[in-house]
Coordinates of C-alpha atoms and ligand atoms in Angstrom, one line a residue:
M1 CA 119.8 57.2 172.5
H2 CA 116.8 57.9 170.3
I3 CA 114.8 54.9 169.0
L4 CA 112.3 54.9 166.2
L5 CA 109.7 52.2 166.6
I6 CA 107.3 51.4 163.8
G7 CA 103.8 50.1 164.5
N8 CA 100.8 50.7 166.7
G9 CA 99.6 47.5 168.3
G10 CA 99.9 45.7 171.6
R11 CA 103.2 44.2 170.5
E12 CA 104.6 47.7 169.9
H13 CA 103.3 48.9 173.2
A14 CA 105.2 46.1 174.9
I15 CA 108.4 46.9 172.9
A16 CA 108.2 50.6 173.8
W17 CA 107.5 49.8 177.5
K18 CA 110.5 47.5 177.6
L19 CA 112.8 49.8 175.7
A20 CA 111.8 52.7 178.0
Q21 CA 113.3 50.7 180.9
S22 CA 116.7 50.9 179.3
T23 CA 119.0 53.5 180.8
Q24 CA 120.6 53.8 177.4
V25 CA 117.3 55.0 175.8
T26 CA 116.4 58.7 176.1
K27 CA 113.6 58.9 173.6
I28 CA 111.3 56.5 171.7
S29 CA 109.4 57.9 168.7
V30 CA 106.6 55.7 167.6
A31 CA 105.2 55.9 164.1
P32 CA 102.2 56.0 164.1
G33 CA 101.9 54.6 167.7
S34 CA 98.7 54.9 169.7
A35 CA 97.4 56.9 172.6
G36 CA 98.2 54.0 174.9
I37 CA 101.8 53.7 173.8
A38 CA 102.3 57.4 174.0
A39 CA 101.3 57.2 177.7
E40 CA 104.6 55.4 178.5
S41 CA 107.6 57.4 179.7
K42 CA 110.1 58.6 177.0
V43 CA 107.6 57.9 174.2
E44 CA 106.2 60.4 171.7
R45 CA 104.0 59.7 168.7
I46 CA 105.0 60.8 165.2
D47 CA 102.5 61.0 162.4
I48 CA 104.1 59.0 159.7
A49 CA 102.5 56.0 158.0
I50 CA 104.3 52.7 158.3
S51 CA 104.2 52.4 154.5
D52 CA 106.0 55.7 154.0
H53 CA 109.5 54.3 154.1
A54 CA 111.1 57.5 152.7
A55 CA 109.5 59.7 155.3
L56 CA 110.5 57.3 158.1
S57 CA 114.1 57.1 156.9
D58 CA 114.2 61.0 156.5
Y59 CA 113.0 61.2 160.1
A60 CA 115.8 58.8 161.3
V61 CA 118.5 60.8 159.5
E62 CA 117.2 64.2 160.7
H63 CA 116.8 63.1 164.4
L64 CA 120.0 61.0 164.5
V65 CA 118.0 57.9 165.4
H66 CA 120.3 55.2 166.9
L67 CA 118.1 52.3 165.9
T68 CA 114.8 51.7 164.1
V69 CA 112.7 48.8 165.4
V70 CA 110.0 47.4 163.1
G71 CA 107.0 45.7 164.8
P72 CA 104.7 44.4 162.1
E73 CA 105.3 42.2 159.1
V74 CA 103.8 44.4 156.4
P75 CA 106.7 47.0 156.1
L76 CA 109.3 44.2 156.4
V77 CA 107.7 42.3 153.4
A78 CA 107.5 45.6 151.6
G79 CA 111.3 46.1 152.0
I80 CA 111.7 48.8 154.7
V81 CA 114.9 47.2 155.9
D82 CA 116.4 47.2 152.4
H83 CA 115.5 50.9 152.1
F84 CA 117.0 51.9 155.5
E85 CA 120.2 49.8 154.9
A86 CA 120.7 51.5 151.5
A87 CA 120.7 54.8 153.4
N88 CA 123.2 53.4 155.9
L89 CA 120.7 53.5 158.8
R90 CA 120.6 51.0 161.6
I91 CA 117.4 48.9 161.6
I92 CA 116.4 45.6 163.1
G93 CA 114.4 43.2 160.9
P94 CA 114.8 41.0 157.8
R95 CA 115.2 42.3 154.3
A96 CA 112.3 41.7 151.9
A97 CA 113.9 38.6 150.4
A98 CA 114.1 36.9 153.8
A99 CA 110.7 38.3 154.9
Q100 CA 109.1 36.1 152.2
L101 CA 109.2 33.4 154.8
E102 CA 106.1 35.1 156.2
G103 CA 105.1 37.0 153.1
S104 CA 104.3 33.9 151.1
K105 CA 103.2 30.6 152.6
A106 CA 104.0 28.8 149.3
Y107 CA 107.6 30.2 149.4
A108 CA 107.9 29.1 153.1
K109 CA 106.8 25.6 152.2
E110 CA 109.3 25.3 149.4
F111 CA 112.0 26.7 151.6
M112 CA 111.3 24.0 154.2
Q113 CA 111.3 21.3 151.6
R114 CA 114.5 22.6 150.1
H115 CA 116.2 22.5 153.5
S116 CA 114.6 19.4 155.0
I117 CA 112.8 21.3 157.8
P118 CA 110.0 19.2 159.2
T119 CA 106.5 20.5 158.2
A120 CA 103.1 19.3 157.0
S121 CA 103.0 17.9 153.4
H122 CA 101.3 20.4 151.1
A123 CA 100.4 21.5 147.6
S124 CA 99.9 25.0 146.2
F125 CA 97.1 26.0 143.8
S126 CA 96.0 29.0 141.7
D127 CA 93.5 26.9 139.7
I128 CA 90.2 26.4 141.5
S129 CA 89.2 23.1 140.0
D130 CA 92.7 21.6 140.7
A131 CA 92.3 22.7 144.3
H132 CA 88.9 21.1 144.6
A133 CA 90.1 17.9 143.1
Y134 CA 93.0 17.8 145.5
L135 CA 90.7 18.2 148.4
D136 CA 88.5 15.3 147.2
E137 CA 91.6 13.2 146.9
K138 CA 93.0 14.0 150.4
G139 CA 89.8 14.2 152.4
A140 CA 89.2 16.1 155.7
P141 CA 90.4 17.3 158.2
I142 CA 92.6 19.5 156.0
V143 CA 94.0 23.0 156.2
I144 CA 93.6 25.8 153.5
K145 CA 95.8 28.9 153.7
A146 CA 95.8 32.1 151.6
D147 CA 99.4 32.4 150.3
G148 CA 99.9 36.1 151.2
L149 CA 99.5 38.3 154.2
A150 CA 96.0 38.2 155.8
A151 CA 96.6 39.5 159.3
G152 CA 96.6 35.9 160.7
K153 CA 93.1 35.4 159.4
G154 CA 93.8 33.6 156.0
V155 CA 93.8 30.1 157.5
V156 CA 90.9 27.7 157.6
V157 CA 91.3 24.4 159.5
A158 CA 88.5 22.4 157.8
Q159 CA 87.0 19.5 159.8
T160 CA 84.8 18.5 156.9
L161 CA 85.2 18.5 153.1
D162 CA 82.3 20.9 152.8
E163 CA 84.1 23.5 154.9
A164 CA 87.3 22.9 152.8
H165 CA 85.6 23.4 149.5
A166 CA 83.9 26.5 150.9
A167 CA 87.3 27.9 151.9
V168 CA 88.7 27.3 148.4
D169 CA 85.7 28.9 146.8
A170 CA 86.1 32.0 149.1
M171 CA 89.8 32.4 148.5
L172 CA 90.2 31.4 144.8
G173 CA 86.6 32.1 143.7
E174 CA 85.3 35.1 145.6
Q175 CA 88.8 36.4 146.4
T176 CA 88.0 37.3 150.0
F177 CA 91.6 38.0 150.7
G178 CA 92.3 39.7 147.3
N179 CA 95.7 39.1 145.9
A180 CA 96.9 37.4 149.1
G181 CA 94.5 34.5 148.3
S182 CA 95.1 34.2 144.6
T183 CA 97.3 31.2 145.5
V184 CA 96.3 28.8 148.2
V185 CA 98.4 26.3 150.1
I186 CA 96.5 23.2 151.1
E187 CA 98.2 21.2 153.7
E188 CA 98.0 18.1 155.9
F189 CA 96.2 18.6 159.2
L190 CA 98.8 18.2 162.0
V191 CA 97.8 16.8 165.4
G192 CA 99.5 17.9 168.6
E193 CA 100.0 20.9 170.8
E194 CA 101.1 24.2 169.4
A195 CA 104.1 26.2 170.7
S196 CA 105.8 29.3 169.5
F197 CA 109.6 29.6 169.4
I198 CA 111.1 33.0 168.9
A199 CA 114.8 33.7 168.4
L200 CA 116.6 36.9 167.7
V201 CA 119.0 36.3 164.8
D202 CA 121.9 38.4 163.6
G203 CA 122.3 36.8 160.2
Q204 CA 124.4 34.0 161.6
H205 CA 123.9 33.5 165.3
C206 CA 120.7 33.1 167.1
L207 CA 119.6 33.9 170.6
P208 CA 116.6 31.9 171.6
F209 CA 113.9 33.8 173.5
A210 CA 111.8 32.2 176.2
T211 CA 109.1 29.9 174.9
S212 CA 105.6 31.1 174.6
Q213 CA 102.2 30.1 173.3
D214 CA 99.2 32.0 171.9
H215 CA 95.6 31.0 171.4
K216 CA 94.6 31.9 167.9
A217 CA 90.9 30.7 167.9
R218 CA 88.4 33.3 169.0
D219 CA 86.4 31.2 171.4
E220 CA 87.0 29.2 174.5
G221 CA 88.2 25.6 174.0
D222 CA 90.1 26.8 170.9
H223 CA 86.9 27.0 168.8
G224 CA 85.6 29.6 166.4
P225 CA 87.4 31.5 163.7
N226 CA 91.1 32.1 163.6
T227 CA 92.3 35.5 164.9
G228 CA 95.6 37.3 165.3
G229 CA 95.7 35.8 168.8
M230 CA 93.3 36.0 171.8
G231 CA 95.9 35.6 174.5
A232 CA 99.4 34.1 175.2
Y233 CA 101.6 32.9 178.0
S234 CA 105.3 32.2 178.7
P235 CA 106.9 29.7 179.2
A236 CA 105.1 27.1 177.1
P237 CA 105.5 23.9 179.3
V238 CA 104.9 21.6 176.2
V239 CA 108.5 22.7 175.2
T240 CA 110.6 20.6 177.6
D241 CA 114.4 21.0 177.6
A242 CA 114.7 18.0 175.3
I243 CA 112.1 19.4 172.8
Q244 CA 113.8 22.8 172.9
K245 CA 117.1 21.2 171.9
H246 CA 115.3 19.4 169.1
I247 CA 113.6 22.6 167.9
L248 CA 116.9 24.4 167.9
A249 CA 118.9 21.7 166.2
D250 CA 116.3 20.5 163.7
V251 CA 114.3 23.6 162.9
V252 CA 115.8 27.0 164.0
E253 CA 119.4 26.3 163.1
P254 CA 118.6 24.7 159.7
T255 CA 116.4 27.7 159.0
V256 CA 119.1 30.2 159.7
A257 CA 121.6 28.1 157.7
G258 CA 119.1 27.7 154.8
L259 CA 118.6 31.4 154.6
I260 CA 122.3 31.9 154.4
K261 CA 122.6 29.2 151.7
D262 CA 119.8 30.8 149.7
G263 CA 121.7 34.1 149.8
T264 CA 119.0 35.8 152.0
P265 CA 120.5 35.9 155.5
F266 CA 118.1 36.8 158.2
K267 CA 118.4 39.6 160.8
G268 CA 115.6 40.2 163.3
F269 CA 113.1 38.1 165.1
L270 CA 112.4 34.7 163.6
Y271 CA 109.2 33.3 164.9
V272 CA 108.5 29.6 164.3
G273 CA 105.0 28.4 165.0
L274 CA 105.2 24.6 165.8
M275 CA 103.0 21.6 166.3
I276 CA 104.5 19.3 168.9
G277 CA 103.3 15.8 168.3
D278 CA 102.7 13.1 170.9
S279 CA 106.2 11.7 170.7
G280 CA 107.7 15.2 171.0
E281 CA 108.5 15.7 167.3
A282 CA 108.2 19.4 166.2
R283 CA 106.8 20.4 162.8
V284 CA 106.6 23.9 161.5
V285 CA 103.1 25.3 161.1
E286 CA 104.3 28.8 160.0
Y287 CA 107.1 31.3 160.0
N288 CA 106.7 34.9 161.1
V289 CA 109.5 37.4 160.6
R290 CA 108.8 39.5 163.6
L291 CA 107.7 39.2 167.2
G292 CA 104.3 37.6 167.8
D293 CA 101.3 39.6 168.9
P294 CA 100.2 38.9 171.7
E295 CA 103.2 36.7 172.6
T296 CA 105.4 39.7 172.9
Q297 CA 103.4 41.2 175.8
P298 CA 103.9 38.2 178.2
L299 CA 107.4 37.5 176.8
L300 CA 108.8 41.0 177.4
M301 CA 107.3 41.0 180.9
R302 CA 109.7 38.2 181.7
L303 CA 112.7 39.7 180.0
D304 CA 115.3 40.9 182.6
S305 CA 118.0 41.9 180.1
D306 CA 118.2 45.3 178.5
L307 CA 116.3 44.9 175.2
L308 CA 118.4 47.6 173.4
T309 CA 121.6 45.7 174.2
L310 CA 120.2 42.6 172.5
L311 CA 118.9 44.5 169.5
D312 CA 122.2 46.3 169.0
A313 CA 124.1 43.0 169.1
A314 CA 121.7 41.6 166.5
V315 CA 122.4 44.5 164.2
E316 CA 126.1 44.3 164.7
G317 CA 126.3 40.5 164.2
T318 CA 127.6 39.9 167.7
L319 CA 124.7 38.0 169.2
D320 CA 127.1 35.2 170.2
Q321 CA 128.5 37.6 172.8
V322 CA 125.4 38.4 174.7
Q323 CA 122.9 36.4 176.7
A324 CA 119.3 37.1 177.6
S325 CA 118.1 36.6 181.1
W326 CA 114.5 35.8 182.0
Q327 CA 112.5 36.0 185.2
S328 CA 111.6 32.6 186.6
Q329 CA 108.1 33.8 187.0
C330 CA 105.4 32.9 184.5
S331 CA 103.4 35.4 182.5
L332 CA 100.1 35.5 180.8
G333 CA 98.2 38.0 178.7
V334 CA 94.5 38.1 178.0
V335 CA 93.3 40.0 174.9
L336 CA 90.1 42.0 175.2
A337 CA 88.5 42.3 171.8
G338 CA 85.5 44.1 170.3
G339 CA 82.6 41.5 170.2
D340 CA 82.7 41.1 166.5
Y341 CA 86.4 40.6 166.1
P342 CA 87.8 39.2 163.8
A343 CA 84.9 40.0 161.5
S344 CA 84.9 43.7 162.3
S345 CA 86.5 46.1 164.8
S346 CA 85.2 48.3 167.6
K347 CA 85.3 52.0 167.5
G348 CA 84.5 54.8 169.9
E349 CA 83.3 52.7 172.8
K350 CA 84.3 54.1 176.2
I351 CA 86.7 51.9 178.1
D352 CA 86.5 51.8 181.9
G353 CA 88.7 50.1 184.5
I354 CA 92.2 50.2 183.0
E355 CA 93.6 51.8 186.2
D356 CA 91.7 49.2 188.3
A357 CA 93.4 46.4 186.4
E358 CA 96.8 48.1 186.8
A359 CA 96.2 48.7 190.5
L360 CA 95.7 44.9 190.9
G361 CA 99.3 44.5 189.5
C362 CA 98.5 43.8 185.8
K363 CA 100.1 45.6 182.9
V364 CA 97.6 46.7 180.4
F365 CA 99.0 46.9 176.9
H366 CA 96.9 48.8 174.3
A367 CA 96.3 47.2 171.0
G368 CA 93.6 49.4 169.5
T369 CA 92.6 52.4 171.6
D370 CA 92.1 56.1 171.1
L371 CA 92.1 58.9 173.7
N372 CA 89.1 61.3 173.5
N373 CA 88.8 64.0 176.2
N374 CA 91.2 62.1 178.5
Q375 CA 89.0 59.0 178.1
F376 CA 90.3 55.8 176.4
E377 CA 88.0 54.5 173.7
T378 CA 88.1 51.4 171.6
N379 CA 89.7 51.6 168.1
G380 CA 90.4 48.2 166.7
G381 CA 89.5 44.5 166.7
R382 CA 91.9 43.7 169.5
V383 CA 91.6 46.5 172.0
L384 CA 93.8 45.6 175.1
C385 CA 96.0 42.9 176.3
V386 CA 95.9 42.5 180.1
S387 CA 99.1 40.9 181.2
A388 CA 100.4 39.6 184.5
L389 CA 103.3 37.8 186.2
G390 CA 102.9 35.0 188.7
E391 CA 104.9 32.4 190.6
N392 CA 103.4 29.8 188.3
I393 CA 101.1 29.9 185.3
K394 CA 98.0 29.4 187.4
E395 CA 98.8 32.5 189.5
A396 CA 99.7 34.6 186.4
K397 CA 96.4 33.5 184.8
A398 CA 94.3 34.3 188.0
L399 CA 95.8 37.8 188.1
A400 CA 95.4 38.5 184.4
D401 CA 91.8 37.2 184.5
K402 CA 91.0 39.4 187.4
G403 CA 92.5 42.4 185.6
A404 CA 90.4 41.5 182.5
A405 CA 87.2 41.3 184.6
A406 CA 87.9 44.8 186.0
I407 CA 87.8 46.3 182.5
K408 CA 84.5 47.1 180.7
F409 CA 83.5 48.4 177.3
S410 CA 80.4 47.8 175.2
N411 CA 80.4 44.4 173.4
M412 CA 83.7 43.3 175.0
H413 CA 84.8 39.7 174.3
Y414 CA 87.6 37.8 175.9
R415 CA 88.5 34.2 176.5
R416 CA 88.5 33.0 180.2
D417 CA 90.5 29.9 179.4
I418 CA 93.8 31.4 178.1
G419 CA 96.6 29.1 179.2
Y420 CA 94.3 26.2 180.1
R421 CA 96.7 23.5 178.7
A422 CA 99.6 24.9 180.7
V423 CA 97.4 25.1 183.9
A424 CA 96.3 21.5 183.3
R425 CA 99.9 20.4 183.0
L426 CA 100.8 22.1 186.2
S427 CA 97.8 20.6 188.0
A428 CA 98.8 17.1 186.7
K429 CA 102.2 17.6 188.2
T430 CA 101.1 18.8 191.7
Ligands
AMP501 P1 99.1 29.9 160.6 O1 98.6 31.3 160.3 O2 99.7 29.2 159.5 O3 99.8 29.9 161.9 O4 97.8 29.1 161.0 C1 96.9 29.6 162.0 C2 96.5 28.5 162.9 O5 95.8 27.4 162.2 C3 97.7 27.8 163.6 O6 98.1 28.4 164.7 C4 97.0 26.4 163.9 O7 96.2 26.5 165.0 C5 96.2 26.2 162.7 N1 96.9 25.4 161.7 C6 97.7 25.9 160.7 N2 98.2 24.9 160.0 C7 97.8 23.7 160.5 C8 98.0 22.4 160.2 N3 98.8 22.0 159.2 N4 97.5 21.5 161.0 C9 96.7 21.8 162.1 N5 96.5 23.1 162.4 C10 97.0 24.0 161.6
LIG502 N1 100.2 35.6 167.6 C1 100.6 35.1 166.3 C2 101.1 36.2 165.4 O1 101.6 37.2 165.9 O2 101.0 36.1 164.2

């Protein structure tokens, strides 16, 4: 079967790598893909932009594509699924109306209020002086979010009122995020430990994936600016069996039911970012309407099941009839970024040591690379995600860290402490 995969990042590399393992899959065309993704077996790159829905659907018709898999949020929010479904093409992902859960933070907050889903209290503003007045009333710490899509960078967790006012000035005054920041959501600062919960949803049923956790802050100790994610691991030990039950019953199932009630049923990957408080209560920090990046890289390393079988069941509405099986091993991925990420990206720097990291037993997923004269070069903010399995999180981390240290490019930056909370929990237990 021929698959069309849309996207070009580390997440899409992991999806392609996993789909290529399926005996049902004969070919994976990735639009636009990357040199690193194209190095996988069965994969070819096609030169179609992710925003060109018509050219993508024409390709799917012409090449008898069995299923189109959408990696990133932008085409989902822009209605690629609506477009493909109107042409009777099989595609996995939510329609534009349901994708608003990620496309607009204000929409997501109202959705959660409407359906009694636990989350931080909030208010939305387009007027700058109202926003400043609200900050003065609430005090710090407080969180300011651009309403629209900002590649994971439109969130400021302000420890002081000065930082909070500056964030409002940047978003509503200087419009640093353009239209995405013309409305801001200001919300209560939540205390606790974060976890990501991802489920595959077929409109009605949901198949929970293994738990995972990413590190969004650029620097060690979870300091510095927010990024798309500097590393991730699975499972996330903060999510005990009891907390997982609570997340399913009080967050995921009410979300799926709320979407049905609103007339916008959800098909695809529903990603819930959560803050788990001290007494185990989970509150939603954000929704994403696709797999997380870099969570997907360590997650799919643990997936034993055939990914295509799961995706097909989601498209057909028969997810209640399949199960996903996961390796008991833990996995962890370390992102190697250009030194100035997230402020700017790296381009044309020669990358050494990818084979060395793989020879150690790591899998190196490409997030932003190019191939020039048979030599991989940087081409993005996040460049690679070095991922590894281990008997426990400490072993997975040790191997991924070793793989990361084997790779070199000019101005490379990565966090040496990915998974530190999970490792501390393990050490506390033993
Ligand atoms: P988001 O893009 O909404 O996931 O926010 C990015 C990151 O900011 C999250 O992963 C958290 O680390 C942090 N964050 C967002 N909202 C809150 C909140 N209400 N309280 C504390 N931290 C938050
Ligand atoms: N790692 C979080 C995200 O994909 O947005």
